[in-house]
């Protein structure tokens, strides 16, 4: 049942998928995660009034037809574009999902939403798998890392994210140090080298490789992350099929970097345009990482970049518009499949044979050989052959260097001993169905 008590039926999924594909919704992700459904691309492009491949058989049966065999496709349907939303609630808010219309069917329901202050979630007593162990979850919005840590020490918070900057303070306190936990995540941090503009220096492969060889990943992880991360060996992170520990990224080699930059026409960095290096401004270790990399580019290539901390919403818009020449960001898996990293992020953004687009390609990278390998892997029945095709495609992308793959993410958190039965995964702790908190 939805949180308002109404039964969830197949029609709710049909409505929700169609709503995600409706051009009026302006979804930035439906064209990636729903494109394999027959008729979805036509609906997204305004050429159809519904998604023909989604049909209600009866109240409890939904038939979805996809355009061909896609072994990753069920993963697509775990992304929010595949969620069932409450039609009548959204109608009351003019088609938008707001605090009032955010009615789902999960183990917790939204009880209170106060922007930039806190979110309160209450247990859904009618949840199909049984009531959660917790009665409610309070999530205060605390933008300042010191304030979060202070409230944790005061006993006001049971779980809190920590930053590498906090580690000296945490490790100096035996009680805090005992509460410190580290969790691997299926996520890769990378430097994006934008080739979308014809005048960008990154149009030249030599320049991209020069940057890749000039950045010392291990030093960034050691200095900025305090070892709370793993140096990337490729694009696909640990835990995702196709991951390998064998290093395949361009090695740190300042001499090779300088030679490549000179070959591209910028000996010693002379004549290289001044570029902005954009990054999300509200995560301390992100800014620290960029500062270390900027120093390396200056020391190893003679190139100075202007650091540009950016508000997250603006960052996402500029990434979508492909207007940031140089940026630092991460991609976390939506589902555990290499398709979610290679085909989604690096396939050419030019429209495919069915009109589909690849909006998550934020660098303008385009290599027909890479695209062809991903297209074959996306529809390959044999798992071993499929992984081999993705591995070949990944190596092409690493050799072309539209990215500098930096590190694999680890989350560091402080968790009170009274918190128990957390179910962790490569995606995080959610859902908190089994979590308990002792008095």
Coordinates of C-alpha atoms in Angstrom, one line a residue:
X1 CA 0.0 0.0 0.0
X2 CA 1.0 3.6 -0.5
X3 CA 1.5 5.6 2.6
X4 CA -2.0 7.1 2.2
X5 CA -3.4 3.6 2.5
X6 CA -4.3 3.0 -1.2
X7 CA -3.2 -0.3 -2.7
X8 CA -0.3 -0.1 -5.2
X9 CA -1.3 -1.7 -8.5
X10 CA 0.2 -2.3 -11.9
X11 CA -1.5 0.8 -13.2
X12 CA 0.6 2.9 -10.8
X13 CA 3.8 1.6 -12.4
X14 CA 2.5 2.3 -15.9
X15 CA 1.5 5.8 -14.9
X16 CA 4.9 6.4 -13.2
X17 CA 7.0 5.2 -16.1
X18 CA 5.0 7.2 -18.6
X19 CA 5.2 10.3 -16.3
X20 CA 9.0 9.9 -16.2
X21 CA 9.1 9.8 -20.0
X22 CA 6.6 12.6 -20.5
X23 CA 8.5 15.6 -22.0
X24 CA 6.7 17.9 -19.6
X25 CA 8.4 16.2 -16.7
X26 CA 11.8 17.2 -18.1
X27 CA 13.6 14.2 -16.6
X28 CA 17.3 14.4 -17.1
X29 CA 17.7 10.6 -16.6
X30 CA 14.8 8.9 -18.2
X31 CA 16.5 8.8 -21.6
X32 CA 19.3 6.7 -20.1
X33 CA 17.4 4.4 -17.7
X34 CA 14.2 3.8 -19.6
X35 CA 15.3 4.0 -23.2
X36 CA 15.3 0.2 -23.6
X37 CA 11.6 0.0 -23.1
X38 CA 9.7 -0.1 -26.5
X39 CA 8.2 3.3 -27.2
X40 CA 10.0 5.1 -24.3
X41 CA 12.3 7.2 -26.6
X42 CA 9.4 8.2 -28.8
X43 CA 7.6 9.4 -25.7
X44 CA 10.6 11.3 -24.3
X45 CA 11.1 13.0 -27.7
X46 CA 7.5 14.0 -27.9
X47 CA 6.6 11.7 -30.8
X48 CA 4.2 9.5 -28.9
X49 CA 1.5 10.1 -26.2
X50 CA 2.4 7.1 -24.2
X51 CA 5.0 4.4 -23.7
X52 CA 3.7 1.5 -25.8
X53 CA 5.9 -1.1 -24.3
X54 CA 4.3 -0.8 -20.8
X55 CA 1.0 -2.6 -20.5
X56 CA -1.3 -3.4 -17.6
X57 CA -2.4 -7.0 -17.8
X58 CA -4.4 -7.0 -14.6
X59 CA -4.2 -5.0 -11.3
X60 CA -1.2 -7.2 -10.2
X61 CA 0.5 -7.9 -13.5
X62 CA 2.6 -5.5 -15.5
X63 CA 4.0 -6.4 -18.9
X64 CA 7.1 -4.5 -20.1
X65 CA 8.6 -5.1 -23.5
X66 CA 12.2 -4.0 -24.2
X67 CA 13.7 -3.5 -27.6
X68 CA 16.2 -6.4 -27.3
X69 CA 17.9 -8.6 -24.8
X70 CA 19.6 -6.4 -22.2
X71 CA 21.2 -8.3 -19.3
X72 CA 21.6 -5.1 -17.2
X73 CA 18.0 -4.0 -17.7
X74 CA 16.5 -5.1 -14.4
X75 CA 19.1 -2.9 -12.7
X76 CA 17.6 0.0 -14.7
X77 CA 14.3 -0.5 -13.0
X78 CA 15.8 -0.1 -9.5
X79 CA 16.6 3.5 -10.5
X80 CA 14.1 6.2 -9.4
X81 CA 12.7 6.5 -12.9
X82 CA 11.2 3.1 -12.3
X83 CA 9.6 3.9 -9.0
X84 CA 5.9 3.9 -8.5
X85 CA 4.6 7.3 -7.4
X86 CA 1.2 8.2 -6.1
X87 CA -0.9 9.6 -9.0
X88 CA -3.6 11.4 -7.0
X89 CA -1.1 13.0 -4.6
X90 CA 1.0 14.4 -7.5
X91 CA -2.2 15.6 -9.2
X92 CA -2.8 17.8 -6.2
X93 CA 0.6 19.5 -6.5
X94 CA 0.3 20.2 -10.2
X95 CA 2.4 17.3 -11.4
X96 CA 5.4 18.0 -9.2
X97 CA 6.8 15.8 -6.4
X98 CA 6.9 17.9 -3.3
X99 CA 6.9 17.3 0.5
X100 CA 3.1 17.0 0.2
X101 CA 3.1 14.5 -2.7
X102 CA 6.1 12.5 -1.7
X103 CA 4.0 9.4 -1.0
X104 CA 5.7 6.1 -1.5
X105 CA 5.3 2.5 -0.3
X106 CA 8.5 1.9 1.5
X107 CA 9.3 1.1 5.2
X108 CA 9.3 4.8 6.2
X109 CA 7.1 7.6 5.3
X110 CA 7.8 11.3 5.2
X111 CA 6.4 12.9 8.4
X112 CA 8.2 16.2 8.4
X113 CA 10.2 18.2 5.8
X114 CA 11.7 21.5 6.8
X115 CA 14.0 22.8 4.1
X116 CA 17.6 23.2 5.3
X117 CA 16.6 22.2 8.8
X118 CA 15.5 18.6 9.1
X119 CA 13.7 15.6 7.7
X120 CA 11.7 13.2 9.9
X121 CA 10.7 9.8 8.7
X122 CA 8.1 7.7 10.5
X123 CA 7.7 3.9 10.3
X124 CA 5.2 2.6 7.8
X125 CA 3.0 0.3 10.0
X126 CA 1.5 -1.2 6.8
X127 CA 4.8 -2.0 5.1
X128 CA 4.4 -5.3 3.2
X129 CA 7.5 -6.9 4.8
X130 CA 6.6 -5.9 8.3
X131 CA 7.0 -2.8 10.5
X132 CA 10.6 -1.5 10.7
X133 CA 12.4 -1.9 14.1
X134 CA 12.7 1.9 14.4
X135 CA 9.7 4.1 15.1
X136 CA 11.2 7.1 13.3
X137 CA 14.4 8.5 11.9
X138 CA 15.4 12.2 12.4
X139 CA 17.9 13.6 9.8
X140 CA 19.0 17.1 10.7
X141 CA 20.5 19.2 7.9
X142 CA 24.0 20.2 9.3
X143 CA 26.2 21.6 6.6
X144 CA 29.2 22.3 8.9
X145 CA 31.4 19.3 9.6
X146 CA 32.5 20.6 13.0
X147 CA 28.9 21.1 14.1
X148 CA 28.1 17.5 13.1
X149 CA 31.0 16.2 15.0
X150 CA 30.1 18.3 18.1
X151 CA 26.5 17.1 18.1
X152 CA 27.7 13.5 17.8
X153 CA 30.0 13.9 20.8
X154 CA 27.2 15.5 22.7
X155 CA 25.0 12.4 22.0
X156 CA 22.5 14.2 19.8
X157 CA 23.4 12.1 16.7
X158 CA 23.8 8.3 16.4
X159 CA 25.4 8.2 13.0
X160 CA 27.3 10.9 11.3
X161 CA 29.5 11.2 8.2
X162 CA 33.1 12.1 9.0
X163 CA 35.6 13.8 6.7
X164 CA 39.4 13.1 6.4
X165 CA 39.9 16.5 8.1
X166 CA 38.2 15.1 11.2
X167 CA 40.5 12.2 11.6
X168 CA 43.2 13.9 13.7
X169 CA 40.5 14.9 16.2
X170 CA 38.8 11.5 16.1
X171 CA 42.0 9.5 16.4
X172 CA 43.1 11.6 19.4
X173 CA 39.9 10.6 21.3
X174 CA 39.8 6.9 22.3
X175 CA 36.0 6.9 22.5
X176 CA 35.5 8.5 19.1
X177 CA 38.3 6.4 17.5
X178 CA 36.4 3.3 18.6
X179 CA 33.2 4.5 16.9
X180 CA 35.0 5.1 13.5
X181 CA 33.9 2.8 10.7
X182 CA 34.9 2.7 7.0
X183 CA 32.7 1.3 4.2
X184 CA 33.6 0.6 0.6
X185 CA 31.2 2.0 -2.0
X186 CA 30.8 1.2 -5.7
X187 CA 31.9 4.6 -6.8
X188 CA 34.8 6.2 -8.7
X189 CA 36.2 9.7 -8.3
X190 CA 37.6 11.1 -11.5
X191 CA 38.9 14.3 -13.2
X192 CA 36.8 15.0 -16.3
X193 CA 38.7 16.5 -19.3
X194 CA 36.1 18.2 -21.5
X195 CA 36.4 17.8 -25.2
X196 CA 33.0 19.0 -26.2
X197 CA 34.3 22.4 -27.5
X198 CA 36.5 22.4 -30.6
X199 CA 38.8 25.0 -29.0
X200 CA 39.4 23.0 -25.8
X201 CA 43.0 21.9 -25.4
X202 CA 41.6 18.5 -24.3
X203 CA 40.5 17.8 -27.9
X204 CA 44.2 16.7 -28.3
X205 CA 44.7 13.2 -26.9
X206 CA 48.3 14.2 -26.0
X207 CA 47.1 16.9 -23.6
X208 CA 44.7 14.5 -21.9
X209 CA 47.4 11.9 -21.5
X210 CA 49.8 14.6 -20.2
X211 CA 47.3 15.4 -17.5
X212 CA 46.8 11.8 -16.7
X213 CA 50.5 11.2 -16.3
X214 CA 51.1 14.4 -14.3
X215 CA 48.6 13.6 -11.5
X216 CA 49.9 11.4 -8.7
X217 CA 46.8 9.6 -7.6
X218 CA 48.5 7.9 -4.6
X219 CA 49.6 11.3 -3.2
X220 CA 46.0 12.7 -3.5
X221 CA 44.7 9.7 -1.6
X222 CA 47.4 10.0 1.0
X223 CA 47.3 13.8 1.5
X224 CA 43.7 14.9 0.8
X225 CA 41.9 11.7 1.8
X226 CA 44.2 10.5 4.6
X227 CA 44.2 7.1 3.0
X228 CA 40.4 6.9 3.2
X229 CA 40.1 5.7 -0.4
X230 CA 41.7 3.3 -2.8
X231 CA 43.8 4.4 -5.8
X232 CA 41.8 3.7 -8.9
X233 CA 43.1 1.0 -11.3
X234 CA 40.4 1.7 -13.9
X235 CA 37.0 3.1 -14.4
X236 CA 34.9 0.2 -13.0
X237 CA 35.1 0.1 -9.2
X238 CA 35.5 -3.0 -6.9
X239 CA 32.3 -5.0 -6.4
X240 CA 31.0 -4.3 -9.9
X241 CA 31.4 -7.3 -12.4
X242 CA 34.3 -6.7 -14.7
X243 CA 36.5 -5.0 -12.0
X244 CA 40.1 -5.9 -12.1
X245 CA 43.0 -5.1 -9.7
X246 CA 45.5 -5.0 -12.6
X247 CA 46.5 -1.3 -13.1
X248 CA 45.4 -0.1 -16.5
X249 CA 45.4 3.6 -16.0
X250 CA 48.2 5.8 -17.3
X251 CA 51.0 5.7 -14.6
X252 CA 52.3 8.7 -12.8
X253 CA 55.2 9.8 -15.0
X254 CA 56.1 13.5 -15.0
X255 CA 58.7 13.2 -17.7
X256 CA 56.3 11.5 -20.1
X257 CA 53.7 14.1 -19.2
X258 CA 56.0 17.0 -20.1
X259 CA 57.0 15.3 -23.4
X260 CA 53.3 14.8 -24.4
X261 CA 52.5 18.4 -23.5
X262 CA 55.4 19.6 -25.6
X263 CA 54.3 17.3 -28.5
X264 CA 50.8 18.9 -28.3
X265 CA 52.4 22.4 -28.7
X266 CA 52.7 23.6 -25.1
X267 CA 56.3 23.0 -24.1
X268 CA 56.7 23.7 -20.4
X269 CA 53.1 24.8 -20.3
X270 CA 53.8 27.8 -22.5
X271 CA 50.8 29.0 -24.4
X272 CA 48.4 26.8 -22.5
X273 CA 45.1 28.6 -21.8
X274 CA 44.1 29.3 -18.2
X275 CA 41.4 26.9 -17.2
X276 CA 39.0 26.8 -14.3
X277 CA 39.0 23.6 -12.3
X278 CA 35.4 23.1 -11.0
X279 CA 34.4 21.0 -8.0
X280 CA 31.6 20.6 -5.5
X281 CA 32.2 23.2 -2.8
X282 CA 30.4 21.6 0.1
X283 CA 32.6 18.5 0.6
X284 CA 35.9 19.4 2.3
X285 CA 38.0 16.5 0.9
X286 CA 36.9 17.3 -2.6
X287 CA 38.4 20.8 -2.4
X288 CA 41.5 19.4 -0.7
X289 CA 42.0 16.9 -3.5
X290 CA 41.7 19.6 -6.2
X291 CA 44.3 21.7 -4.4
X292 CA 46.7 18.8 -4.4
X293 CA 46.1 18.1 -8.1
X294 CA 46.5 21.8 -9.0
X295 CA 49.9 21.8 -7.3
X296 CA 50.9 18.7 -9.3
X297 CA 49.8 20.3 -12.6
X298 CA 51.9 23.4 -11.8
X299 CA 55.0 21.4 -10.7
X300 CA 54.9 18.7 -13.4
X301 CA 53.5 20.6 -16.4
X302 CA 54.0 24.3 -15.7
X303 CA 50.2 24.7 -15.9
X304 CA 48.2 26.9 -13.5
X305 CA 44.5 26.3 -13.1
X306 CA 42.0 28.5 -11.3
X307 CA 40.1 26.6 -8.6
X308 CA 36.4 27.1 -8.8
X309 CA 34.2 25.7 -5.9
X310 CA 30.7 25.4 -7.3
X311 CA 27.3 25.0 -5.8
X312 CA 26.0 21.5 -6.5
X313 CA 23.0 22.4 -8.6
X314 CA 25.0 24.7 -10.8
X315 CA 27.7 22.1 -11.1
X316 CA 25.2 19.5 -12.4
X317 CA 23.8 22.0 -14.9
X318 CA 27.2 22.9 -16.3
X319 CA 28.1 19.2 -16.5
X320 CA 25.0 18.5 -18.4
X321 CA 25.7 21.5 -20.7
X322 CA 29.3 20.4 -21.0
X323 CA 30.7 23.9 -20.3
X324 CA 33.2 23.0 -17.5
X325 CA 36.7 22.6 -19.1
X326 CA 38.1 20.7 -16.1
X327 CA 36.2 19.2 -13.2
X328 CA 36.4 16.7 -10.4
X329 CA 33.5 14.5 -9.5
X330 CA 32.4 11.0 -8.8
X331 CA 30.0 8.4 -10.2
X332 CA 28.4 6.0 -7.9
X333 CA 26.8 2.8 -9.2
X334 CA 23.1 2.8 -9.7
X335 CA 23.3 -1.0 -10.2
X336 CA 26.2 -3.4 -10.2
X337 CA 27.0 -3.7 -13.9
X338 CA 29.8 -2.2 -16.0
X339 CA 27.2 -0.9 -18.4
X340 CA 26.3 1.7 -15.8
X341 CA 29.9 3.1 -15.9
X342 CA 31.0 2.5 -19.5
X343 CA 27.9 2.7 -21.7
X344 CA 26.1 5.3 -19.5
X345 CA 29.0 7.6 -18.9
X346 CA 31.3 7.4 -21.9
X347 CA 29.2 6.2 -24.9
X348 CA 29.1 8.9 -27.6
X349 CA 26.4 11.5 -26.8
X350 CA 25.4 11.6 -30.4
X351 CA 21.9 10.1 -30.9
X352 CA 21.8 6.4 -31.6
X353 CA 19.8 4.5 -34.3
X354 CA 16.5 4.7 -32.3
X355 CA 16.9 8.3 -31.3
X356 CA 18.3 7.6 -27.9
X357 CA 20.8 9.9 -26.2
X358 CA 23.5 9.5 -23.6
X359 CA 23.1 12.6 -21.5
X360 CA 25.5 11.4 -18.7
X361 CA 28.4 11.7 -21.0
X362 CA 29.7 15.0 -19.6
X363 CA 33.0 15.3 -21.5
X364 CA 31.9 15.0 -25.1
X365 CA 34.1 11.9 -25.4
X366 CA 33.4 10.0 -28.7
X367 CA 35.2 7.0 -30.0
X368 CA 33.3 4.8 -32.5
X369 CA 35.3 1.7 -31.5
X370 CA 34.5 2.2 -27.8
X371 CA 30.8 2.7 -28.7
X372 CA 30.7 -0.4 -30.9
X373 CA 32.2 -2.6 -28.1
X374 CA 29.7 -1.2 -25.5
X375 CA 26.8 -1.8 -27.9
X376 CA 27.8 -5.4 -28.4
X377 CA 28.4 -6.0 -24.6
X378 CA 25.0 -4.4 -23.8
X379 CA 23.2 -7.2 -25.6
X380 CA 25.6 -10.1 -25.2
X381 CA 24.0 -13.3 -23.7
X382 CA 27.3 -15.0 -22.6
X383 CA 28.5 -13.4 -19.4
X384 CA 32.1 -14.1 -19.9
X385 CA 32.1 -12.7 -23.5
X386 CA 30.2 -9.7 -22.2
X387 CA 32.8 -8.9 -19.5
X388 CA 35.6 -9.3 -22.1
X389 CA 33.9 -6.8 -24.4
X390 CA 33.5 -4.3 -21.6
X391 CA 37.1 -4.8 -20.5
X392 CA 38.3 -4.0 -24.1
X393 CA 36.1 -0.9 -24.2
X394 CA 37.4 0.2 -20.8
X395 CA 41.0 -0.1 -21.9
X396 CA 40.2 2.1 -25.0
X397 CA 38.7 4.8 -22.8
X398 CA 41.7 4.7 -20.4
X399 CA 44.1 5.0 -23.3
X400 CA 42.1 7.9 -24.7
X401 CA 41.9 9.5 -21.2
X402 CA 38.6 11.5 -21.3
X403 CA 38.9 10.9 -17.5
X404 CA 41.7 10.7 -15.1
X405 CA 40.3 7.9 -12.8
X406 CA 41.5 8.9 -9.3
X407 CA 40.2 6.7 -6.5
X408 CA 37.5 4.3 -5.4
X409 CA 35.3 5.7 -2.6
X410 CA 35.2 4.7 1.0
X411 CA 32.7 6.3 3.4
X412 CA 34.0 7.1 6.9
X413 CA 31.3 7.3 9.6
X414 CA 31.0 7.6 13.3
X415 CA 28.4 5.1 14.6
X416 CA 27.4 4.9 18.3
X417 CA 27.7 1.4 19.8
X418 CA 24.0 1.4 20.7
X419 CA 23.2 1.2 16.9
X420 CA 22.8 -2.3 15.8
X421 CA 21.7 -4.5 12.9
X422 CA 22.8 -2.1 10.1
X423 CA 22.6 -3.7 6.7
X424 CA 25.4 -2.3 4.7
X425 CA 26.0 -2.8 1.0
X426 CA 28.0 -1.2 -1.8
X427 CA 25.2 1.4 -2.0
X428 CA 25.0 2.3 1.7
X429 CA 23.0 1.3 4.7
X430 CA 19.5 1.8 3.4
X431 CA 16.9 0.6 3.9
X432 CA 16.8 0.8 7.7
X433 CA 14.3 -2.0 8.0
X434 CA 16.4 -4.0 10.6
X435 CA 18.3 -1.2 12.2
X436 CA 17.9 -0.9 16.0
X437 CA 19.0 1.7 18.6
X438 CA 19.3 0.7 22.2
X439 CA 18.1 3.3 24.8

